[in-house]
GROMACS .gro file of C-alpha atoms in nm:
model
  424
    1UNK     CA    1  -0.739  -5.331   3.181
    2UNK     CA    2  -0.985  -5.198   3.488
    3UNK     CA    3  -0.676  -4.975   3.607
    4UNK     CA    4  -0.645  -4.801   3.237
    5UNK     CA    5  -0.992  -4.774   3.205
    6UNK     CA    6  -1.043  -4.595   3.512
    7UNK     CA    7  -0.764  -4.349   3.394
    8UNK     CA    8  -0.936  -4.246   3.106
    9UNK     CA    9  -1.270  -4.273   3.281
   10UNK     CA   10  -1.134  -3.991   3.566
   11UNK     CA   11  -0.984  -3.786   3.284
   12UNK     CA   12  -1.291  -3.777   3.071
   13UNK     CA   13  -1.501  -3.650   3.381
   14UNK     CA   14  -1.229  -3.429   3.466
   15UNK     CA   15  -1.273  -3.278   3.153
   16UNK     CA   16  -1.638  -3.189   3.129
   17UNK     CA   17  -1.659  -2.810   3.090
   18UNK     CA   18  -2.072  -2.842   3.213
   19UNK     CA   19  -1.992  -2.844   3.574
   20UNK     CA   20  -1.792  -2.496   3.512
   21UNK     CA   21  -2.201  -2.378   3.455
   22UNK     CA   22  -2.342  -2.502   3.780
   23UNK     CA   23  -2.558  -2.209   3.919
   24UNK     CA   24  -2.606  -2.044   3.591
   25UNK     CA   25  -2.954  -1.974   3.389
   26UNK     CA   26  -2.951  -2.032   3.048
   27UNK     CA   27  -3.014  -2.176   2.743
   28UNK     CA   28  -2.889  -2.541   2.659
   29UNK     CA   29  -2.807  -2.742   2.330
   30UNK     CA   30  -2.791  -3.083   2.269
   31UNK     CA   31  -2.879  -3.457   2.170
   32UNK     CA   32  -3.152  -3.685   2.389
   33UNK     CA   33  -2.922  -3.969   2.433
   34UNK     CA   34  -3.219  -4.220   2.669
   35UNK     CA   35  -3.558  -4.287   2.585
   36UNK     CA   36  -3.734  -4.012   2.776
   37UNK     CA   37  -3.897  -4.147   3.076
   38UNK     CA   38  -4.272  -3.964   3.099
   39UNK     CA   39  -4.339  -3.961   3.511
   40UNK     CA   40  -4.697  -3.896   3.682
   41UNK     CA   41  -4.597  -3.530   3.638
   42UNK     CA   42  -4.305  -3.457   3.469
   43UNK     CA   43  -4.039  -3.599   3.147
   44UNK     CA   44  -3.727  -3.725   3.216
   45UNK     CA   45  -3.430  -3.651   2.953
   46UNK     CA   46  -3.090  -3.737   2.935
   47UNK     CA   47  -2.907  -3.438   2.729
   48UNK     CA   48  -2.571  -3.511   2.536
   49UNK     CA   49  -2.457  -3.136   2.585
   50UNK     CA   50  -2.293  -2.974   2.336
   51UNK     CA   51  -2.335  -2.580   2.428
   52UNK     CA   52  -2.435  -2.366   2.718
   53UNK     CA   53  -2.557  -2.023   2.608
   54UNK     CA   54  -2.236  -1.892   2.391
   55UNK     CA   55  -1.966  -2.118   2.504
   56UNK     CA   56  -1.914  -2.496   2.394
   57UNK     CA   57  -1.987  -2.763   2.649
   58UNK     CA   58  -1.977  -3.094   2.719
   59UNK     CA   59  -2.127  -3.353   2.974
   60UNK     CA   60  -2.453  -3.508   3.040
   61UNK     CA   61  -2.765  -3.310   3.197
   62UNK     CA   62  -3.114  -3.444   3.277
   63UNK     CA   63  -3.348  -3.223   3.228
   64UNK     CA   64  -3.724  -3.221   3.374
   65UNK     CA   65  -3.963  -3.128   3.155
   66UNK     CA   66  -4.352  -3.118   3.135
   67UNK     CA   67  -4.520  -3.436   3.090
   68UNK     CA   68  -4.702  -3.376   2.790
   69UNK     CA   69  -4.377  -3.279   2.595
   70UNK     CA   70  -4.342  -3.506   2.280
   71UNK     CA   71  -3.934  -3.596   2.279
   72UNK     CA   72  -3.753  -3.927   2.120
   73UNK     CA   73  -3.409  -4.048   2.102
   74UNK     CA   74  -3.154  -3.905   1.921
   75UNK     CA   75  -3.365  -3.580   1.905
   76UNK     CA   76  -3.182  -3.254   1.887
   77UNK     CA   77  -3.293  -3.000   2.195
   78UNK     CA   78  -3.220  -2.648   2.328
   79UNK     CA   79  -3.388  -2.622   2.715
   80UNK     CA   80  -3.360  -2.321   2.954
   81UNK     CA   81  -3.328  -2.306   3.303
   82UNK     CA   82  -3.092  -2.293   3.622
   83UNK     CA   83  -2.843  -2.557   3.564
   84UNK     CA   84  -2.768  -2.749   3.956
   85UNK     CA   85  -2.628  -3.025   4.077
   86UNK     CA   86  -2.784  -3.314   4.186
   87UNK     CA   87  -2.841  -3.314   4.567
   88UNK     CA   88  -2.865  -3.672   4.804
   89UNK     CA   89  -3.192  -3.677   4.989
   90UNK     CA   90  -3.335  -3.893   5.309
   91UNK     CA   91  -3.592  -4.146   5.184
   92UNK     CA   92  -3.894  -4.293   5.440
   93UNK     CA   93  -3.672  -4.530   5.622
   94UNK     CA   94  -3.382  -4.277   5.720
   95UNK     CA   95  -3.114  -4.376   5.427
   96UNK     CA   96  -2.960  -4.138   5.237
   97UNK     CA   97  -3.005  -4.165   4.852
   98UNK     CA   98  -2.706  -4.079   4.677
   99UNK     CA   99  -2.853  -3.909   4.384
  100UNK     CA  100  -2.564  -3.750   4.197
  101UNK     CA  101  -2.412  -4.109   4.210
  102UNK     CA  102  -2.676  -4.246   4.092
  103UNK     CA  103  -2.677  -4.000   3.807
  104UNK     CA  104  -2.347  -4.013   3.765
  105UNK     CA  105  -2.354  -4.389   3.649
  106UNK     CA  106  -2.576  -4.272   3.411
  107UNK     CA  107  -2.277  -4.018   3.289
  108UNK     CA  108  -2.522  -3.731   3.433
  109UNK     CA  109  -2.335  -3.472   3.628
  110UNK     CA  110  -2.567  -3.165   3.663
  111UNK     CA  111  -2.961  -3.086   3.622
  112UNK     CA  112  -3.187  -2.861   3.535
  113UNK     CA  113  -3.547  -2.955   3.742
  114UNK     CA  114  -3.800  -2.715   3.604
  115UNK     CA  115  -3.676  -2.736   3.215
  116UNK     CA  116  -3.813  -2.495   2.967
  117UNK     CA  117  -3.804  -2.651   2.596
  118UNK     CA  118  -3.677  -2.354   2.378
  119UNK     CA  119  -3.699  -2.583   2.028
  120UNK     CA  120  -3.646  -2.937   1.894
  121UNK     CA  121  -3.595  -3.091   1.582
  122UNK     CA  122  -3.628  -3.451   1.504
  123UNK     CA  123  -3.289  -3.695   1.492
  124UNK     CA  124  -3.191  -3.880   1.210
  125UNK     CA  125  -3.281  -4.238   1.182
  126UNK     CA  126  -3.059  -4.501   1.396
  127UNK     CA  127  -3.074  -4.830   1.530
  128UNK     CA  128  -3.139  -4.773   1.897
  129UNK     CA  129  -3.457  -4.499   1.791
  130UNK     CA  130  -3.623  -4.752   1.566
  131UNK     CA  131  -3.567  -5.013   1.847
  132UNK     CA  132  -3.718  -4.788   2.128
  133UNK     CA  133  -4.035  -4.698   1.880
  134UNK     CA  134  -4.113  -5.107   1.888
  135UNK     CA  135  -4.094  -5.042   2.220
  136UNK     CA  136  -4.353  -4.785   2.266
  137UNK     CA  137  -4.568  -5.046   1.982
  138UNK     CA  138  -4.510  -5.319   2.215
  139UNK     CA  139  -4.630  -5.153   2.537
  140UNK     CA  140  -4.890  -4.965   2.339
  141UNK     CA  141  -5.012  -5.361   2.266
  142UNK     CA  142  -4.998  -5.457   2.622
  143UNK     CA  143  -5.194  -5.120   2.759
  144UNK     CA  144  -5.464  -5.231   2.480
  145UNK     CA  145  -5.489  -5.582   2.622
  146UNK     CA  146  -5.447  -5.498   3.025
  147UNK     CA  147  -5.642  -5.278   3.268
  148UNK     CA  148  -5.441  -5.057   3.487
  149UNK     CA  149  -5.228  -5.127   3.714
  150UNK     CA  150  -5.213  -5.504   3.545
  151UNK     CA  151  -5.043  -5.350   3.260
  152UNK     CA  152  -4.797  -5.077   3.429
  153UNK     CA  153  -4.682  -5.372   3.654
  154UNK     CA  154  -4.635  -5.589   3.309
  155UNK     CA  155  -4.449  -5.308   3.198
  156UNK     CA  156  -4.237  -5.326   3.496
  157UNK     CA  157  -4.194  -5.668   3.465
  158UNK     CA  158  -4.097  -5.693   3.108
  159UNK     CA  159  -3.953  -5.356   3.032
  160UNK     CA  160  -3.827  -5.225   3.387
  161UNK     CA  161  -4.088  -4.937   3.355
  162UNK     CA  162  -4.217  -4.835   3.676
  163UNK     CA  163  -4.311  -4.493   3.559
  164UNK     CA  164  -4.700  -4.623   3.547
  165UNK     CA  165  -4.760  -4.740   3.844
  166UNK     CA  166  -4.943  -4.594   4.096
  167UNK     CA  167  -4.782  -4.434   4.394
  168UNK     CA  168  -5.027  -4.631   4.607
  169UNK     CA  169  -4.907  -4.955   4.426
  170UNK     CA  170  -4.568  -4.861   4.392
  171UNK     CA  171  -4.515  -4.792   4.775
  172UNK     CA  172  -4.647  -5.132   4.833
  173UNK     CA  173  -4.408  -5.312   4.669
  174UNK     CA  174  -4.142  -5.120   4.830
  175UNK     CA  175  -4.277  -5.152   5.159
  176UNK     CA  176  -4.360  -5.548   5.125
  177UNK     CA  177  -3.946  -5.571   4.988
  178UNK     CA  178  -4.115  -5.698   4.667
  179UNK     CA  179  -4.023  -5.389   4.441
  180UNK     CA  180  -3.754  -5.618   4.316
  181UNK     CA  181  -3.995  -5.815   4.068
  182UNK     CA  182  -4.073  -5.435   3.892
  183UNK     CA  183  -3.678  -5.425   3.777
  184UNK     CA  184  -3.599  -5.556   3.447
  185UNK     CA  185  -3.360  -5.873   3.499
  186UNK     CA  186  -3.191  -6.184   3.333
  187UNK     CA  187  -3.548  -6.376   3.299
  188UNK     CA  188  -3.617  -6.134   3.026
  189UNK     CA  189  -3.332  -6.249   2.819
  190UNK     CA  190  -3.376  -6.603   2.891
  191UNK     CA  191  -3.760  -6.538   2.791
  192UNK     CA  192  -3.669  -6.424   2.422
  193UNK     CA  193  -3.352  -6.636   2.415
  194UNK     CA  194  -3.552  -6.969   2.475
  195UNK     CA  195  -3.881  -6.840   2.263
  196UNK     CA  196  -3.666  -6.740   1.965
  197UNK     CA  197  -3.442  -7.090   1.971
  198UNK     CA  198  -3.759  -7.282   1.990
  199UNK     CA  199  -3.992  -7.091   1.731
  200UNK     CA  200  -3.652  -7.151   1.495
  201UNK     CA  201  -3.547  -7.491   1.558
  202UNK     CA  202  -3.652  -7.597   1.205
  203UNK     CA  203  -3.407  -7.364   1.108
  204UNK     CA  204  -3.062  -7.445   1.041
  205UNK     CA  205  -2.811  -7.500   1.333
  206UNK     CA  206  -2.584  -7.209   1.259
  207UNK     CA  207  -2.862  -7.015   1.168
  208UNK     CA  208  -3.098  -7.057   1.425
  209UNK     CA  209  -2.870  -6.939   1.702
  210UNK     CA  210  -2.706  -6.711   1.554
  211UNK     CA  211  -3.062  -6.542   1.507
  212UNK     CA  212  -3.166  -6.621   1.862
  213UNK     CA  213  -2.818  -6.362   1.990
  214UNK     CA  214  -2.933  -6.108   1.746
  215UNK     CA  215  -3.257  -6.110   1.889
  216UNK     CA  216  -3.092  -6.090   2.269
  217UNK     CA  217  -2.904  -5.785   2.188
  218UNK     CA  218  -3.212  -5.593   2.001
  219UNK     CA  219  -3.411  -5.672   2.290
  220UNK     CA  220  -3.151  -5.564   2.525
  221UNK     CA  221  -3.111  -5.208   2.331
  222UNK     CA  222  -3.510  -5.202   2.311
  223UNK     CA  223  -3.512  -5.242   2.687
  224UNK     CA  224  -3.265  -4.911   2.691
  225UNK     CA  225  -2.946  -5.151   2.745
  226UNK     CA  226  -2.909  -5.052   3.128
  227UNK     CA  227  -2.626  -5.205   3.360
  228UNK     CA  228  -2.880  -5.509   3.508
  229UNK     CA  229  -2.959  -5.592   3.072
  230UNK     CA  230  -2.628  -5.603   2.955
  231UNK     CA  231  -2.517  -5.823   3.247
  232UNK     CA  232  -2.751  -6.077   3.154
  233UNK     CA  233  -2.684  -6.016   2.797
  234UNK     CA  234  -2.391  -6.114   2.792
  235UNK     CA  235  -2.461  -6.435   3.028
  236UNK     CA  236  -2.729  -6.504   2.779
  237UNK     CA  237  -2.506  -6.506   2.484
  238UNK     CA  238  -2.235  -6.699   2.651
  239UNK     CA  239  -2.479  -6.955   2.799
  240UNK     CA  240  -2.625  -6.951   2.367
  241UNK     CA  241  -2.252  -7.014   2.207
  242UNK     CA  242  -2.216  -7.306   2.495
  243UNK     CA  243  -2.505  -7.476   2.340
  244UNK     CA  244  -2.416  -7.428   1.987
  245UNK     CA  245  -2.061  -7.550   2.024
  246UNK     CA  246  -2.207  -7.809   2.267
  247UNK     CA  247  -1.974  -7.706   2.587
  248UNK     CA  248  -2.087  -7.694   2.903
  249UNK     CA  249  -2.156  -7.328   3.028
  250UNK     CA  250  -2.018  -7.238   3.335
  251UNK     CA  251  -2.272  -6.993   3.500
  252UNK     CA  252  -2.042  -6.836   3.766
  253UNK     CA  253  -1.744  -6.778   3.475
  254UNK     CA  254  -2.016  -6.589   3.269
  255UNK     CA  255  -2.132  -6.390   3.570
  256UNK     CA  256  -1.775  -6.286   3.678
  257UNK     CA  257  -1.712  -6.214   3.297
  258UNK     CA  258  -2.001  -6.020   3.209
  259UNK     CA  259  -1.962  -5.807   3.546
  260UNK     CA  260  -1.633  -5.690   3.476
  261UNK     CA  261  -1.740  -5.651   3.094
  262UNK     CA  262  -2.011  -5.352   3.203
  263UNK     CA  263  -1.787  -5.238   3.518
  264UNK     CA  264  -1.515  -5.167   3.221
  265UNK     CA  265  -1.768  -4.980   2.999
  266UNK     CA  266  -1.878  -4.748   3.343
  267UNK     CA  267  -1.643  -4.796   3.648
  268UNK     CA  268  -1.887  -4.582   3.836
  269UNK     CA  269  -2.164  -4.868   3.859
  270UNK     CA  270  -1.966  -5.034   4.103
  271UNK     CA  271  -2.013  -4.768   4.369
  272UNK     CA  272  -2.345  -4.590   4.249
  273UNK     CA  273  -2.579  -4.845   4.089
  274UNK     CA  274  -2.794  -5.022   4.338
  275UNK     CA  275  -2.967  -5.218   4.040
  276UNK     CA  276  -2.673  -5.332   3.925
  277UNK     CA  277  -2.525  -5.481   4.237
  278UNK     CA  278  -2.824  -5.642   4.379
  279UNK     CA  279  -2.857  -5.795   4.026
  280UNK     CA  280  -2.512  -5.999   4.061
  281UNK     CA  281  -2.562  -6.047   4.420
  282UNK     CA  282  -2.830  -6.195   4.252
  283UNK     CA  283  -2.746  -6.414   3.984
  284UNK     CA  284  -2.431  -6.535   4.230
  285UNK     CA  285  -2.704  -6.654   4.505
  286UNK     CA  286  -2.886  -6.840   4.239
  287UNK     CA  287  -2.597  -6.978   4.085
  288UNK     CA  288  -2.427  -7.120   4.380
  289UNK     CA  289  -2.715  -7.159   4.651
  290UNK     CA  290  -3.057  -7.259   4.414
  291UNK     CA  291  -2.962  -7.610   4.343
  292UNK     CA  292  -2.890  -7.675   4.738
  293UNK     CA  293  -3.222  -7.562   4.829
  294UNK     CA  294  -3.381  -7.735   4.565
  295UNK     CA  295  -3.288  -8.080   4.701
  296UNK     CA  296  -3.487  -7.962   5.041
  297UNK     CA  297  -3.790  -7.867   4.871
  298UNK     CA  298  -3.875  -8.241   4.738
  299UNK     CA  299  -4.218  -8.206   4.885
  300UNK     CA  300  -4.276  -7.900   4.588
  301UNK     CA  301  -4.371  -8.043   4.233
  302UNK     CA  302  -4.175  -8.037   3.970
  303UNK     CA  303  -4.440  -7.966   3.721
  304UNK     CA  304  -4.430  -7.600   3.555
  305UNK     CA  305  -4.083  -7.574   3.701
  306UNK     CA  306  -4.246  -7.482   4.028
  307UNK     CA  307  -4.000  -7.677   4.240
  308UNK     CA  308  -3.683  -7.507   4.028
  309UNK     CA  309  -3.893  -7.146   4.083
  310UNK     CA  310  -3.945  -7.204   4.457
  311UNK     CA  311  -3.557  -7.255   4.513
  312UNK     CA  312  -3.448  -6.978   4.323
  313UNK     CA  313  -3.661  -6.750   4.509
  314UNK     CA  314  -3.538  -6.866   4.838
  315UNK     CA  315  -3.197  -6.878   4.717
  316UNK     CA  316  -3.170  -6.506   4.545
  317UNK     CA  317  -3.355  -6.382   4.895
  318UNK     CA  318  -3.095  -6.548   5.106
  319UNK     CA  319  -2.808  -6.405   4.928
  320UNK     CA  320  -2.925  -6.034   4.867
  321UNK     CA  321  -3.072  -6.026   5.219
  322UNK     CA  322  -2.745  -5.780   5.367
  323UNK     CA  323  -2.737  -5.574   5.085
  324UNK     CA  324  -3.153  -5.521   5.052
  325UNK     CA  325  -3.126  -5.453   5.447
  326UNK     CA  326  -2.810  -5.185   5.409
  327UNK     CA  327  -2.990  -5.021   5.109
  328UNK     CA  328  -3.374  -5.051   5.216
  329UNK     CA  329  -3.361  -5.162   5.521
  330UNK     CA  330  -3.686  -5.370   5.467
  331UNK     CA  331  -3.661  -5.702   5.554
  332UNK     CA  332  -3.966  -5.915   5.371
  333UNK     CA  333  -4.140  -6.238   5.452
  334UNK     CA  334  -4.274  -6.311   5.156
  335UNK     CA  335  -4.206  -6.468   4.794
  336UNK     CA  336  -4.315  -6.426   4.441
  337UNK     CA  337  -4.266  -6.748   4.293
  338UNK     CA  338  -4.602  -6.696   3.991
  339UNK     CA  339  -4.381  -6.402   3.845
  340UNK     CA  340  -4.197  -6.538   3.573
  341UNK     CA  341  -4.520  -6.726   3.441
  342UNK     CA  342  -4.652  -6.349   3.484
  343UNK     CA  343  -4.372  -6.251   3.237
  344UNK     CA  344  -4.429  -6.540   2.964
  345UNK     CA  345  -4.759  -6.511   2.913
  346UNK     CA  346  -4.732  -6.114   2.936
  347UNK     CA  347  -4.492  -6.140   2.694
  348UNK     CA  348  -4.637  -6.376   2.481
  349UNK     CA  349  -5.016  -6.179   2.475
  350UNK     CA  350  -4.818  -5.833   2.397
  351UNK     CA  351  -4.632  -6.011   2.086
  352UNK     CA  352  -4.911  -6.166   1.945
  353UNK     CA  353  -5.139  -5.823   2.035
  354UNK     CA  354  -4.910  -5.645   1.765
  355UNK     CA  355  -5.102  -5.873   1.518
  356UNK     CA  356  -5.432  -5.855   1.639
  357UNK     CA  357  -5.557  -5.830   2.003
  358UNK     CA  358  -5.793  -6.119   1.990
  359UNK     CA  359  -5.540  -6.417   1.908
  360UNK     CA  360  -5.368  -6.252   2.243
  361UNK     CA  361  -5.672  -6.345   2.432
  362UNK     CA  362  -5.559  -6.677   2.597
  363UNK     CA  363  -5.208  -6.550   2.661
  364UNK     CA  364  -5.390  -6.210   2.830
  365UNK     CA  365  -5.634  -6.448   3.066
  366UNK     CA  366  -5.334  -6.638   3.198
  367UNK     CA  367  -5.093  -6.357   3.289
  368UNK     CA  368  -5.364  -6.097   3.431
  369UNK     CA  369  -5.490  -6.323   3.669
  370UNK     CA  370  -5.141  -6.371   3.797
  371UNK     CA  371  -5.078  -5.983   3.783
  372UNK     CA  372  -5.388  -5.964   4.000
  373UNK     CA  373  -5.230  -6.220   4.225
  374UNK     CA  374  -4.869  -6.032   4.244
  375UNK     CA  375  -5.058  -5.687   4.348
  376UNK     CA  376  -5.266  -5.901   4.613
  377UNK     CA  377  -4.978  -5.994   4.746
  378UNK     CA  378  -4.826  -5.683   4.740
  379UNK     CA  379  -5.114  -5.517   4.863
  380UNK     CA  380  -5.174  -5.765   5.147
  381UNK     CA  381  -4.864  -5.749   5.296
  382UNK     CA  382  -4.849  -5.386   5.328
  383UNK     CA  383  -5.182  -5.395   5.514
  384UNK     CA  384  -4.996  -5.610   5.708
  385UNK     CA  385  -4.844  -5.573   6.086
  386UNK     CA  386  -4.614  -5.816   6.093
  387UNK     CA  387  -4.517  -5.903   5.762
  388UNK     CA  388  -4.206  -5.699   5.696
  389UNK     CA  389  -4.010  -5.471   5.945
  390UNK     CA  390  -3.825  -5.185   5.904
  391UNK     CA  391  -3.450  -5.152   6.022
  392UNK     CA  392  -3.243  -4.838   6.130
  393UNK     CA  393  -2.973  -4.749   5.899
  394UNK     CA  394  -2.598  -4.912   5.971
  395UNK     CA  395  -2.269  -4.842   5.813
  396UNK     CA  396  -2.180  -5.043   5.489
  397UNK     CA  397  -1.892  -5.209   5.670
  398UNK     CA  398  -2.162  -5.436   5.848
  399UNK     CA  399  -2.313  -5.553   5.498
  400UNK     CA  400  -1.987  -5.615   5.354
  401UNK     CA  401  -1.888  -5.851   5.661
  402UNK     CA  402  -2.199  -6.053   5.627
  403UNK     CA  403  -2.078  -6.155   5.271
  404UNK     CA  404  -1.785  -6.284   5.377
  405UNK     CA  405  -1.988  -6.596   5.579
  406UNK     CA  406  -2.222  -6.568   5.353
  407UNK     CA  407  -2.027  -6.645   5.021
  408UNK     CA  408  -1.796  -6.902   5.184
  409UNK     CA  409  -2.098  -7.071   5.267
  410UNK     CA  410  -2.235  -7.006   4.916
  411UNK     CA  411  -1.908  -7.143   4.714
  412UNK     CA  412  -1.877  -7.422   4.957
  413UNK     CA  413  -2.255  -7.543   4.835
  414UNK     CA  414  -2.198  -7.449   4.453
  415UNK     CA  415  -1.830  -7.669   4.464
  416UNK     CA  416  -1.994  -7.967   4.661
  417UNK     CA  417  -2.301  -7.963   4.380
  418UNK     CA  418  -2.003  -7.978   4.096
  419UNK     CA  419  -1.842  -8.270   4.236
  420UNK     CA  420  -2.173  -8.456   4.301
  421UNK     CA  421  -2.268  -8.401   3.908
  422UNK     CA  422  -1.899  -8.474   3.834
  423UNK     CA  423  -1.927  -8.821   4.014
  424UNK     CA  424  -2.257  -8.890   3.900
   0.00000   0.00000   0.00000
């Protein structure tokens, strides 16, 4: 199935006629196919193309607009300006960021960075454009509720916005290795899965879950439904029809199942999507390695889930460690183990916010002082000397023979765990 995808996946590139444009200055038609993603300075859209000056195109373009252009979803654009391709670049620690691949597993393949918006005119309704507008309510509830940064990292957090933060703040957490807790990731899903299941439970059986996957898969098209959400989407929803049918859900079946599920949407995310392959890297450390550690951290209490937290932290480190190092090459000392409490009550104040900001109040208390805590931490170790170091770049072949160690050691722990429960 992954071969004949790829087929049609090469031939559909092969086809684009936008790339035939490259070097040219003119005018460009199309549809805004991402929620435009407003920067310090500029406005990010993704452009469905459908002409270039006279002659029909197709293909994907970002464009870079002003920041104080108004653009949603679905809305239909003509922008001017010299269409190029995207170029790699050498970031602080001497990699080199692959841009156009990066793009690319977006479907972008060429760029236009100072965009001039001829005209627009507003899309019709659909379901992803009403779902990004709750969106922009429900951040517009937590910016009402939080002081900045508290509320750009909650965005982060929650969302997988980064777009607010602060350079100052956002450099920190990449220089501390702690930029990871900004990305959106599986905890979000789990957050509405588990808050929807339990607000329902008077509900019907049938019922009741089959509204909790709903939810999951509006939030996950809210969220803009990138590689990392649909991943633990569709973990979510397996892990959800396990405990309605009353099976047993077999976490590192889902992972392999929802991986191959979004590699056979976009083949391209398995060479040019750094989210999405530190995000199963991930999952497969916590999976197989968390309930190891967990047994060695007896002295932690088990109260909040602090103990369960403490593991997965150490265990998701430990397994993402080579790939962090090839891609970053910062190598952290530190752990974030108040974040997902950071994320419930976050979420919990900006849902209730939408009603009326003062029943958030509680909810608001408990997750800014923990936000204040995360960019202490953050903050702290980039002040720093010795808490993080910085390595020179190395060829990929090194990362991908320290997995091979690595996840024997990993699937020895996970199959030893499985026997113990299936003994006990």
């Amino acid at each position: 199935a992954f071969c004949v995808r790829l087929i049609f996946f090469i031939d559909a590139q092969a086809n684009e006629t936008l790339l035939s444009h490259i070097g040219e200055t003119a005018q460009v038609a199309g549809v805004v196919v991402n929620d435009p993603s407003r920067r310090a300075t500029s406005l990010h859209i993704n452009i469905k193309v459908s002409s270039v000056g006279v002659d029909k195109a197709t293909g994907r373009l970002l464009a870079i607009l002003p920041r104080t252009t108004e653009l949603e979803f679905g809305d239909h654009v003509v922008v001017s300006g010299t269409v190029t391709r995207p170029e790699s670049f050498e970031t602080d620690t001497g990699r080199v960021f692959d841009y156009a691949g990066y793009l690319s597993a977006q479907g972008v393949s060429a760029m236009i960075g100072r965009a001039t918006l001829e005209s627009s005119r507003e899309g019709g309704w659909s379901v992803q454009r009403s779902l990004f507008a709750i969106k922009h309510k429900f951040e517009k509830s937590l910016e009402s509720l939080f002081p900045e940064p508290d509320s750009s990292l909650l965005e982060g957090i929650l969302l997988g916005e980064r777009r607010g933060l602060p350079k100052e703040l956002n450099d920190a957490f990449i220089i501390s290795g702690l930029i990871h807790v900004v990305v959106l990731s599986g905890y979000n899903i789990s957050i509405v899965s588990e808050s929807i299941l339990r607000a329902t439970s008077f509900l019907p059986k049938t019922l009741n879950y089959s509204l909790g996957g709903v939810l999951m898969i509006l939030f996950a098209l809210m969220s803009g439904g990138g590689a990392t959400t649909v991943r633990a989407l569709v973990m979510g929803l397996i892990a959800v029809l396990a405990r309605y049918l009353k099976r047993p859900a077999d976490a590192l079946r889902a992972l392999v199942v929802a991986a191959a599920g979004r590699a056979l949407l976009n083949p391209s995310i398995l060479l040019h999507d750094p989210s999405f392959i530190l995000s199963v890297l991930a999952t497969f450390g916590l999976i197989t390695i968390s309930p190891s550690v967990e047994k060695y951290l007896q002295f932690i209490t088990e109260r909040f889930g602090l103990r369960s937290i403490a593991a997965s932290t150490i265990a998701v480190q430990i397994f993402v460690l080579p790939a962090l190092l090839y891609l970053t090459g910062m190598l952290s000392f530190l752990a974030l183990p108040v974040v997902p409490f950071a994320m419930l009550f976050g979420f919990l104040a900006g849902l209730i916010g939408l009603i009326h900001p003062a029943l958030a109040f509680p909810f608001t208390v408990l997750s800014d002082l923990l936000l204040r805590w995360i960019i202490f931490i953050a903050n702290t170790a980039h002040a720093l000397p010795f808490s993080f170091a910085t390595l020179p770049a190395f060829p990929v072949w090194v990362a991908v023979l320290c997995y091979v160690p690595l996840t024997w050691f990993a699937i020895s722990l996970y199959r030893r765990n499985v026997s113990q429960s299936d003994s006990n």
